[in-house]
Coordinates of C-alpha atoms in Angstrom, one line a residue:
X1 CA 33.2 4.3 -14.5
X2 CA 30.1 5.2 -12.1
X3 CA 30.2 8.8 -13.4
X4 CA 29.9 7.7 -16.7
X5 CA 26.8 5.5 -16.0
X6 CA 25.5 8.1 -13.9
X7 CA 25.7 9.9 -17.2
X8 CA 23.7 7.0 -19.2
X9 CA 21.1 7.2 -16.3
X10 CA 20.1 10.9 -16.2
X11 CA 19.6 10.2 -19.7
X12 CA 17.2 7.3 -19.0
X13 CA 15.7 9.1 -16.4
X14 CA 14.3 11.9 -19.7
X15 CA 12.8 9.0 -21.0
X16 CA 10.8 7.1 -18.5
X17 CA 9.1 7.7 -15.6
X18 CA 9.9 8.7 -12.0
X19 CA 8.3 5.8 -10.6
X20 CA 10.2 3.2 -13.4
X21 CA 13.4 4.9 -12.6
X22 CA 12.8 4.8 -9.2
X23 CA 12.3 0.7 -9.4
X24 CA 14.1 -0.5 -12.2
X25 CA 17.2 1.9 -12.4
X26 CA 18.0 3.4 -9.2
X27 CA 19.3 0.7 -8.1
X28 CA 21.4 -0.7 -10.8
X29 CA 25.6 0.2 -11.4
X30 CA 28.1 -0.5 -14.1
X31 CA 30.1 -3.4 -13.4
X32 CA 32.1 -3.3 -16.8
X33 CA 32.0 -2.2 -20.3
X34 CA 35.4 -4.0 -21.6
X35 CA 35.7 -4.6 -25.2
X36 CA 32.2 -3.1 -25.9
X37 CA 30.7 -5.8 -23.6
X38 CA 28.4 -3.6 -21.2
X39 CA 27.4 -5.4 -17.9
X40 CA 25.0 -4.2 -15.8
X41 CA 24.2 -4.8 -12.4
X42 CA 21.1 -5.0 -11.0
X43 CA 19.7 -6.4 -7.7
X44 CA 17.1 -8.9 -8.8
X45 CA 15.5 -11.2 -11.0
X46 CA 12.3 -9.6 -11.4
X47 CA 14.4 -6.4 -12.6
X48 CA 16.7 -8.0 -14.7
X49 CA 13.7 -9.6 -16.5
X50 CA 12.0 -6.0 -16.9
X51 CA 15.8 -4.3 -18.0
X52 CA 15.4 -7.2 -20.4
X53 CA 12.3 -6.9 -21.8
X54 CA 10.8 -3.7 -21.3
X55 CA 13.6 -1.0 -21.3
X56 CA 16.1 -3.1 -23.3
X57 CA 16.0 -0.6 -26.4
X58 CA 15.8 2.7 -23.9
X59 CA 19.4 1.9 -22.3
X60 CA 20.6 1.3 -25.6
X61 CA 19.8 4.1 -27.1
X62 CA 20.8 6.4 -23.8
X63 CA 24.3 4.5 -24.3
X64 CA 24.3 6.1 -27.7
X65 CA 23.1 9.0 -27.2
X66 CA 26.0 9.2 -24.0
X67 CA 28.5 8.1 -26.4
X68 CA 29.1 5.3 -24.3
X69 CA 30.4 2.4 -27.6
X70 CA 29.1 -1.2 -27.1
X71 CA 28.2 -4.4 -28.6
X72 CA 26.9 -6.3 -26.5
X73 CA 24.7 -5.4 -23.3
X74 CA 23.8 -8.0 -20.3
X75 CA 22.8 -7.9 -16.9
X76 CA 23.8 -9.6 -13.6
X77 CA 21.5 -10.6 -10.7
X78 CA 23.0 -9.7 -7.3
X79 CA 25.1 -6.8 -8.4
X80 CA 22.5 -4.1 -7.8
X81 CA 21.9 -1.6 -4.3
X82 CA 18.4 -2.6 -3.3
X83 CA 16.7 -0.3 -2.3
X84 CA 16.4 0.4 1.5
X85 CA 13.6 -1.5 3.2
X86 CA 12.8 -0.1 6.5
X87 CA 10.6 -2.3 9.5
X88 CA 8.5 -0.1 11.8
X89 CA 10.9 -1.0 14.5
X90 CA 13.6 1.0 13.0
X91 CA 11.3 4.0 12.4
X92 CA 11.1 4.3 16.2
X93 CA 14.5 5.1 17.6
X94 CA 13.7 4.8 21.0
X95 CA 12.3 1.4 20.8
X96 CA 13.9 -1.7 20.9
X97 CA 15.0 -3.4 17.9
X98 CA 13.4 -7.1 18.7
X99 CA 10.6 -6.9 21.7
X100 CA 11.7 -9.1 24.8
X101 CA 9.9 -12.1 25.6
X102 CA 8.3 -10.6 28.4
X103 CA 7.2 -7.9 26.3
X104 CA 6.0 -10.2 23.8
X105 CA 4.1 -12.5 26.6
X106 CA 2.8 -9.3 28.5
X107 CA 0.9 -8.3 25.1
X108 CA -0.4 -11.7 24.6
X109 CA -1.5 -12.3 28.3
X110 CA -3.4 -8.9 28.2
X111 CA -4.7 -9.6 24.8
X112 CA -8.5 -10.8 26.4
X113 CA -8.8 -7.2 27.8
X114 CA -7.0 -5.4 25.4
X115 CA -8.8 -6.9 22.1
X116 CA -5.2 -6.8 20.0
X117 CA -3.6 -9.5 18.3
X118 CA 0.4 -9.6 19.6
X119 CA 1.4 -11.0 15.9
X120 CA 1.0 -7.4 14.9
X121 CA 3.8 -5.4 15.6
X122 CA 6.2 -2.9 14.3
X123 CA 8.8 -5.0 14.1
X124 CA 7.1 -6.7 11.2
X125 CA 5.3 -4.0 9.9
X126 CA 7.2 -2.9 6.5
X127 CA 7.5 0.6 6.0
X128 CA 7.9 2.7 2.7
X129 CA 6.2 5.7 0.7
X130 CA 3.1 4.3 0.9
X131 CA 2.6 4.6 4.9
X132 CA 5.8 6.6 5.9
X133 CA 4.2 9.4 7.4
X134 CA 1.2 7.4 9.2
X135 CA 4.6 5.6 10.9
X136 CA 6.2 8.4 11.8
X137 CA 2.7 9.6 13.2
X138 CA 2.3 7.0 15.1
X139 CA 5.7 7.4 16.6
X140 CA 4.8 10.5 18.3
X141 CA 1.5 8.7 19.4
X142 CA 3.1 5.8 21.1
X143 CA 5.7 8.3 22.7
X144 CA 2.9 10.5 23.9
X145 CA -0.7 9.2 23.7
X146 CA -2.9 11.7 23.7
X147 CA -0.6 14.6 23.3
X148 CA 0.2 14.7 19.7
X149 CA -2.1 13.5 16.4
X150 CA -4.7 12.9 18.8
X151 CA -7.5 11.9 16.9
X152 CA -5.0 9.6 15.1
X153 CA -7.0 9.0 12.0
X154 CA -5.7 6.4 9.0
X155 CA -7.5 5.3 5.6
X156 CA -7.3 3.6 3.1
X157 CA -8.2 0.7 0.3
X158 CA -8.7 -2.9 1.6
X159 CA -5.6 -4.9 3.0
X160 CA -3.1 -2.0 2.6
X161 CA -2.0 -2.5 6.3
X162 CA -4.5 -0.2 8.3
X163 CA -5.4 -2.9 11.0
X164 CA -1.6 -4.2 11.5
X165 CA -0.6 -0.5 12.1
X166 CA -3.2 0.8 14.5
X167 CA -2.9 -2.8 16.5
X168 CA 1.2 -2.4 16.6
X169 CA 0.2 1.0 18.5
X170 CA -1.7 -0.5 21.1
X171 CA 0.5 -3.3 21.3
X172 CA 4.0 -0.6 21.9
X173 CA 1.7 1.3 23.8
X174 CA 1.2 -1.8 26.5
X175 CA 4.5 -2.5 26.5
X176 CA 5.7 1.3 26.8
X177 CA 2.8 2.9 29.0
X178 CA 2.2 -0.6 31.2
X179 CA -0.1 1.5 33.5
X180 CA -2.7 2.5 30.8
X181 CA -5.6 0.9 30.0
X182 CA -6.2 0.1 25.9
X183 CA -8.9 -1.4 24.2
X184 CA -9.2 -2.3 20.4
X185 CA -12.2 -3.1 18.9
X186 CA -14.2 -3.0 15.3
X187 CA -16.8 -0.5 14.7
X188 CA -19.0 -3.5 14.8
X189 CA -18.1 -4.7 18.1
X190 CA -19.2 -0.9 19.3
X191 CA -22.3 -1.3 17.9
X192 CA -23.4 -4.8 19.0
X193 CA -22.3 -3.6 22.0
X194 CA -24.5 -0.6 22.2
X195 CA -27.3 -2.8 20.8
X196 CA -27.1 -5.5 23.6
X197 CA -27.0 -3.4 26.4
X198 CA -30.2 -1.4 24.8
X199 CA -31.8 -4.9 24.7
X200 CA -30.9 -6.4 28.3
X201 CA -30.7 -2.5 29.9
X202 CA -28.0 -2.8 31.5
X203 CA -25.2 -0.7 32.6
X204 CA -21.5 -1.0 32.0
X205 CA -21.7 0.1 28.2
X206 CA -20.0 3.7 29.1
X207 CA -17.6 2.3 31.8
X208 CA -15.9 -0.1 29.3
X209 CA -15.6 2.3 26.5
X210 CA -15.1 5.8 28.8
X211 CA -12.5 4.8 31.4
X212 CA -9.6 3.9 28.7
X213 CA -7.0 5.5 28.4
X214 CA -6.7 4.6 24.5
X215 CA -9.4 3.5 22.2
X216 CA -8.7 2.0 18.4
X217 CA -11.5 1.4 16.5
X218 CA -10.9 -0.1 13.5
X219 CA -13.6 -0.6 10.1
X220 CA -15.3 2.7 11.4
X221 CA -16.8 2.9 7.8
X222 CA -18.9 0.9 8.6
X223 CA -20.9 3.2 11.2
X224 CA -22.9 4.4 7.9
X225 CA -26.5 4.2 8.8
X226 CA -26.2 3.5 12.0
X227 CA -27.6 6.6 14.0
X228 CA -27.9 5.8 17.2
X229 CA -24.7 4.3 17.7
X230 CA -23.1 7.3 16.1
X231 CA -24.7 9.7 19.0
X232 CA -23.3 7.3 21.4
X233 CA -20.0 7.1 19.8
X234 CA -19.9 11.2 19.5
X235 CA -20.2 11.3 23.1
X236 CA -17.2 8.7 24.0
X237 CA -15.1 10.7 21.8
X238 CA -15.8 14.0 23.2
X239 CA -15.3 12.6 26.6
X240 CA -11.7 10.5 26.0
X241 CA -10.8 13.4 24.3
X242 CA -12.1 16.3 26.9
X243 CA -9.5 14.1 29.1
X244 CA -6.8 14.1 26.3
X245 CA -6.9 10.0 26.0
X246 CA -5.6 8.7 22.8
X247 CA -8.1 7.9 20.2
X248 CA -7.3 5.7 16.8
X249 CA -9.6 5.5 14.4
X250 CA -8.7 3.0 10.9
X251 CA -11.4 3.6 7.7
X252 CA -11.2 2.6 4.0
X253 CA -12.5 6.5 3.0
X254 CA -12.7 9.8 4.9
X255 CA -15.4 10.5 7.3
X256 CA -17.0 13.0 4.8
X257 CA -17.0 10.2 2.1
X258 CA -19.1 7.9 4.2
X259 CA -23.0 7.9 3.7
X260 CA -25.5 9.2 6.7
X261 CA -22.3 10.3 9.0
X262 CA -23.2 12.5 11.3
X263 CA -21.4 16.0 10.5
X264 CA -20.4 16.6 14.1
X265 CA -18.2 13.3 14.2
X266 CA -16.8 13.7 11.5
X267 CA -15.4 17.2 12.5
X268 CA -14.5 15.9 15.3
X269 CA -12.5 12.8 13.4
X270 CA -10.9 15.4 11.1
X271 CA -9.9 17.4 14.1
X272 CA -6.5 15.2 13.8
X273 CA -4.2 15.3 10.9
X274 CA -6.0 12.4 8.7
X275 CA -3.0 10.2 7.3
X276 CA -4.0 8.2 3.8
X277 CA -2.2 4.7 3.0
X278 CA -1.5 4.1 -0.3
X279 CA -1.3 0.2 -2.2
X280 CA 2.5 -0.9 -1.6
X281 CA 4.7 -0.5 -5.2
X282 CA 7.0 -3.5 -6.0
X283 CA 9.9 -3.3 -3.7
X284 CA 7.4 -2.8 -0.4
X285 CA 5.5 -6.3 -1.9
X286 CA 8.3 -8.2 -2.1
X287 CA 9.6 -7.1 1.3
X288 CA 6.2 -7.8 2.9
X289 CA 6.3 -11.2 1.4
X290 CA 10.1 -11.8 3.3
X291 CA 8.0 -10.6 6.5
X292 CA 5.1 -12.6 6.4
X293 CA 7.9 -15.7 5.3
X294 CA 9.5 -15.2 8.3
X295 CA 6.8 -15.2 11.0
X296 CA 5.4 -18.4 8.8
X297 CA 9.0 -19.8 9.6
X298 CA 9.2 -20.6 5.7
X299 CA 12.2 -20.2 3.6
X300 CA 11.1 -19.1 0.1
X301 CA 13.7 -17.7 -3.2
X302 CA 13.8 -14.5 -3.9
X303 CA 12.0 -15.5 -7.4
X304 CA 9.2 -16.7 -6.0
X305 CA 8.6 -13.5 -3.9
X306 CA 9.0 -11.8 -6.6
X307 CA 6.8 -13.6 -9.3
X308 CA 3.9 -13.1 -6.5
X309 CA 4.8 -9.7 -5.9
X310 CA 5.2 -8.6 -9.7
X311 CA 1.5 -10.8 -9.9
X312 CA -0.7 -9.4 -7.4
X313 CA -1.2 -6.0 -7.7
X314 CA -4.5 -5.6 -5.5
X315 CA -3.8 -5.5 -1.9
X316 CA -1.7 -7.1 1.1
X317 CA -4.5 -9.4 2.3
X318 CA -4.1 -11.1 -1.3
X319 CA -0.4 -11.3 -1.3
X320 CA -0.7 -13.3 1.9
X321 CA -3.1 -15.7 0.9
X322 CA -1.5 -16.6 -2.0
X323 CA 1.9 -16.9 -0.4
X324 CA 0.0 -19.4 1.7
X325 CA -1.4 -21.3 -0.7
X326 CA 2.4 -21.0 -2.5
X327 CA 3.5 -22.8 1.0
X328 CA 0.8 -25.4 1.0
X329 CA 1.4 -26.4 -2.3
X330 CA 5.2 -26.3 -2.1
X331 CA 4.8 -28.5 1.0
X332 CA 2.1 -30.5 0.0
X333 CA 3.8 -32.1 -3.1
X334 CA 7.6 -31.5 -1.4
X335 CA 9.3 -29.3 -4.1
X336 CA 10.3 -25.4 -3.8
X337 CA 7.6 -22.9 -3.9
X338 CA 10.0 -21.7 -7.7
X339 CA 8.6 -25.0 -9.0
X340 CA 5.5 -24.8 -7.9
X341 CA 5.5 -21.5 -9.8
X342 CA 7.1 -23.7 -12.8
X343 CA 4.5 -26.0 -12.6
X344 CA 2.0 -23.7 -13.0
X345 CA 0.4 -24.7 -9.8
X346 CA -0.6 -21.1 -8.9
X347 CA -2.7 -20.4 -12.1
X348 CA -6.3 -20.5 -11.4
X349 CA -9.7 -17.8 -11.7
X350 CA -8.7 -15.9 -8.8
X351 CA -4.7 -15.6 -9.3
X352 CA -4.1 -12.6 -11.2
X353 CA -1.5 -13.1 -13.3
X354 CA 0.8 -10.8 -14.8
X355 CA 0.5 -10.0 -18.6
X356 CA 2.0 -8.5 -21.5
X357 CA -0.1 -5.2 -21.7
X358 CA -0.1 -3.0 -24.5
X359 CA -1.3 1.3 -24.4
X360 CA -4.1 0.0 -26.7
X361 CA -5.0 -2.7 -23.7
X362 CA -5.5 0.0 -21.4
X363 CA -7.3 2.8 -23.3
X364 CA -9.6 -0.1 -25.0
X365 CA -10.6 -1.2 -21.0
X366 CA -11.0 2.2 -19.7
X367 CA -13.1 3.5 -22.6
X368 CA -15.3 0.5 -21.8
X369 CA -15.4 1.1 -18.0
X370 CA -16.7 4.4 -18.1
X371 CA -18.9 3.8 -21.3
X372 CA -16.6 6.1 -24.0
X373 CA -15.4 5.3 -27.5
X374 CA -11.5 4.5 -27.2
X375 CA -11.8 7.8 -30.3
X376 CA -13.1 9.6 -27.7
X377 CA -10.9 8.9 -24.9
X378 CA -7.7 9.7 -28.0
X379 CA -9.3 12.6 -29.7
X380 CA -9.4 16.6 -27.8
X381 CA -12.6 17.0 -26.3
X382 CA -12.1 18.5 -22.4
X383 CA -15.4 17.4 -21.3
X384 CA -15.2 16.1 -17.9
X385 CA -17.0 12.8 -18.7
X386 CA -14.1 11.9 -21.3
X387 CA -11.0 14.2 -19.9
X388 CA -10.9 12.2 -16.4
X389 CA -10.8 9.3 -18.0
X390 CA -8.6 10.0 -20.5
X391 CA -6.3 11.1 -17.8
X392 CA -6.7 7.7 -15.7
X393 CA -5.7 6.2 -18.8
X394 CA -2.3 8.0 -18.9
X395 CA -2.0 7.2 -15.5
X396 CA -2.3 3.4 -15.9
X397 CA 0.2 3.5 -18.5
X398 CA 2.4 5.4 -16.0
X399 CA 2.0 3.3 -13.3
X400 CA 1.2 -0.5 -14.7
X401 CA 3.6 0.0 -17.8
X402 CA 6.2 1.8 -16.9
X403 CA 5.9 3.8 -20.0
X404 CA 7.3 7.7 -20.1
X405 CA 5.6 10.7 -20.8
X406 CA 7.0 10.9 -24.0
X407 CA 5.5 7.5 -25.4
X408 CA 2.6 8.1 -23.3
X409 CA 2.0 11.7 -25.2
X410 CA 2.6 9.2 -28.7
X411 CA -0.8 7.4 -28.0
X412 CA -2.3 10.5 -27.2
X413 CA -0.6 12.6 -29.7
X414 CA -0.4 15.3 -26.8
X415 CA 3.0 17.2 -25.4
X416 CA 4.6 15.2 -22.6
X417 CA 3.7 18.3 -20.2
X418 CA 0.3 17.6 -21.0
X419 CA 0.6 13.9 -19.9
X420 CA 3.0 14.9 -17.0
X421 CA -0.3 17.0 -15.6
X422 CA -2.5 14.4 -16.6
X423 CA -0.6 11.6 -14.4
X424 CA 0.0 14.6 -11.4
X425 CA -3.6 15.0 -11.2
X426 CA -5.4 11.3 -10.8
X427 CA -2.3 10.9 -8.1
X428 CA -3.4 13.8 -6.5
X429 CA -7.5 13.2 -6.5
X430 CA -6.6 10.0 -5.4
X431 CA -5.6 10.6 -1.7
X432 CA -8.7 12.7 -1.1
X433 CA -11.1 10.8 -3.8
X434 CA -12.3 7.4 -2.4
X435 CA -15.0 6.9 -5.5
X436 CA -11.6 7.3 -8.0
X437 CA -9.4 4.9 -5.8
X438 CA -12.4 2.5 -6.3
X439 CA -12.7 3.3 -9.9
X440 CA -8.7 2.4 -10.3
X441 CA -9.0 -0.4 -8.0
X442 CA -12.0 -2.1 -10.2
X443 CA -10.0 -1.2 -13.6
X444 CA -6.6 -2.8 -12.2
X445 CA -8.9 -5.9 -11.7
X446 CA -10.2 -6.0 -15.2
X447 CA -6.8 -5.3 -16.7
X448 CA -5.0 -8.3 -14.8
X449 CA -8.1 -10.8 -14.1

């Protein structure tokens, strides 16, 4: 019975998109297809709504075309494989899987010297494709700081995790190297530093920053303009890392990317293997909602977390302030957070909520964020100032709808190789490109304010 779904699924999988058949099908199985009565398993609400809804009339017709008879087709919740949802903790073999209280109170006593927060750890740090290999990076940094990925540099968009990771380094690192000295600090905090001891002149500046044995420095976009501070910083780096201390740097863009950086430190920051982190898809939303759940001691349905997950597409500080405000509510007026949800509670200006986009939406939104006709952004003209759009345009599709390249080449009336290329391309420029990550991030807002 599974190798005849498996059939139905590579069929499916011709029709849609990696990343929908990576979300919504994957994970589903054949539970039974008695007397033309197909039943379909899948492993949660949210997908069962989207199998439903979205992809209703694509399984069909993959049934058909599989010669797989039916009259009927349903789906049951529960029945699905979810997908595999890995903590930071089990990313690291060698570390244990819960930290011992005297672990935990060792971090939180040395917290006042250290600068880090003990909440953040890798035991509640949700892993996936989005920040798999800045994990497994910092792995080898926490096993040997200074030795390996040394600088260790990480960026990315607003609340996708950056400050969580960098500060569950430092905080395995106290736990697993007790004898070195780690500090954690803002870019800020560097330069009001450097400022104040300018002011009063005194000494102790170079002491404090010099004599670690691991510096994170975290917001270090924010350096722009700042000259002096830079020259200062240029010469703490080059001495931690003359003496091969660990340094960790977090930014939202790559050094080069940042106005008025001085060319040196930036070689020197890019000296490392820079790591990008990427927004979270579904799955890793929902999973980082469970998380943030647990350390609030809250119990919460699975709808919920998904409604919020399938809602808020923008970031991970977001998703946590609107499970929050879910919490508040749900306690406040003493019902579940799913009726809060029910009630409509959550609907206000700044909730995004999900809806029922059409292709036309999305090339009618980006035509009018970069200034085109949506004729233009449909007809053949390769000039730059129309084809990257046009190509964003077929990405969003991809990515917010679902759609495959197939329909997608329908709105374009262009071969699904040409849309395949298209949607390769703006997933590409996006891990070097901070001005078309904001560009996407500012047209996800439009589409779902």
């Amino acid at each position: 019975m599974q190798s005849e779904w498996q059939g139905v699924l590579d069929e499916i999988r011709r029709s849609v998109s990696e990343m929908a058949y990576g979300t919504y099908f994957s994970t589903s199985r054949l539970i039974s297809s008695e007397n033309g009565r197909v039943m379909i398993g899948v492993p949660s609400v949210f997908i069962k709504t989207q199998m439903e809804r979205k992809y209703n009339a694509v399984i069909r017709a993959a049934l058909q075309s599989t010669g797989m008879t039916y009259k009927s087709l349903e789906f049951m919740v529960g029945a699905g494989e979810r997908r595999a949802i890995r903590r930071g903790i089990e990313v690291l073999p060698n570390m244990k899987t819960v930290p011992t209280r005297s672990a935990v109170k060792r971090v939180a006593v040395s917290s006042g010297e250290t600068g880090l927060n003990a909440r953040y750890r890798f035991d509640n740090y949700v892993v996936g494709d989005n920040n798999n290999l800045a994990v497994n990076a910092a792995y080898a940094v926490v096993e040997k700081p200074g030795a390996r990925y040394n600088p260790y540099f990480i960026y990315g968009g607003p609340g996708v995790g950056k400050t969580h990771l960098i500060q569950a380094i430092g905080n395995e690192i106290v736990e697993k190297h007790p004898n070195m000295r780690v500090l954690y600090i803002t870019i800020e905090q560097f330069y009001h530093d450097f400022v104040e001891t300018m002011r009063k002149n005194q000494g102790g500046f170079t002491d404090k920053y010099r004599k670690v044995d691991v510096l994170i420095v975290d917001d270090f976009q924010f350096i722009a303009g700042k000259e002096r501070s830079q020259v200062e910083f240029f010469h703490t780096f080059n001495e931690l890392h003359q003496k091969n201390k660990q340094i960790i740097v977090s930014s939202d863009r790559l050094p080069m990317q940042i106005a008025d950086v001085d060319t040196r430190l930036s070689s020197r920051l890019m000296g490392g293997v820079p790591i990008d982190i990427q927004l979270p898809d579904f799955e890793i939303r929902c999973a980082i909602l469970k998380s943030k759940a647990e350390l609030m001691g809250a119990e919460i349905e699975d709808s919920a977390i998904e409604y919020l997950a399938d809602n808020i597409k923008t970031n991970i500080r977001e998703l946590e302030g609107q499970l929050q405000r879910l919490m508040a509510f749900s306690e406040m007026r003493g019902v579940s957070p799913s009726e809060i949800i029910s009630d409509g509670y959550l609907d206000g200006e700044q909730y995004h909520k999900s809806k029922a986009l059409s292709p036309k939406q999305i090339t009618d939104r980006v035509a009018k964020f970069y200034n085109l006709n949506t004729k233009d952004l449909l007809g053949t003209s390769r000039v730059a100032q129309i084809k990257t759009p046009r190509q964003i345009a077929m990405y969003l599709m991809s990515e917010e709808l679902g759609l495959s390249t197939v329909r997608i080449g329908r709105e374009f009336n262009k071969d699904h190789t040409t849309i395949m290329h298209g949607v390769k391309k703006i997933k590409t420029d996006m891990k070097l490109d901070f001005h078309l990550r904001q560009q996407l991030a500012a047209l996800r807002e439009k589409i779902y304010a």
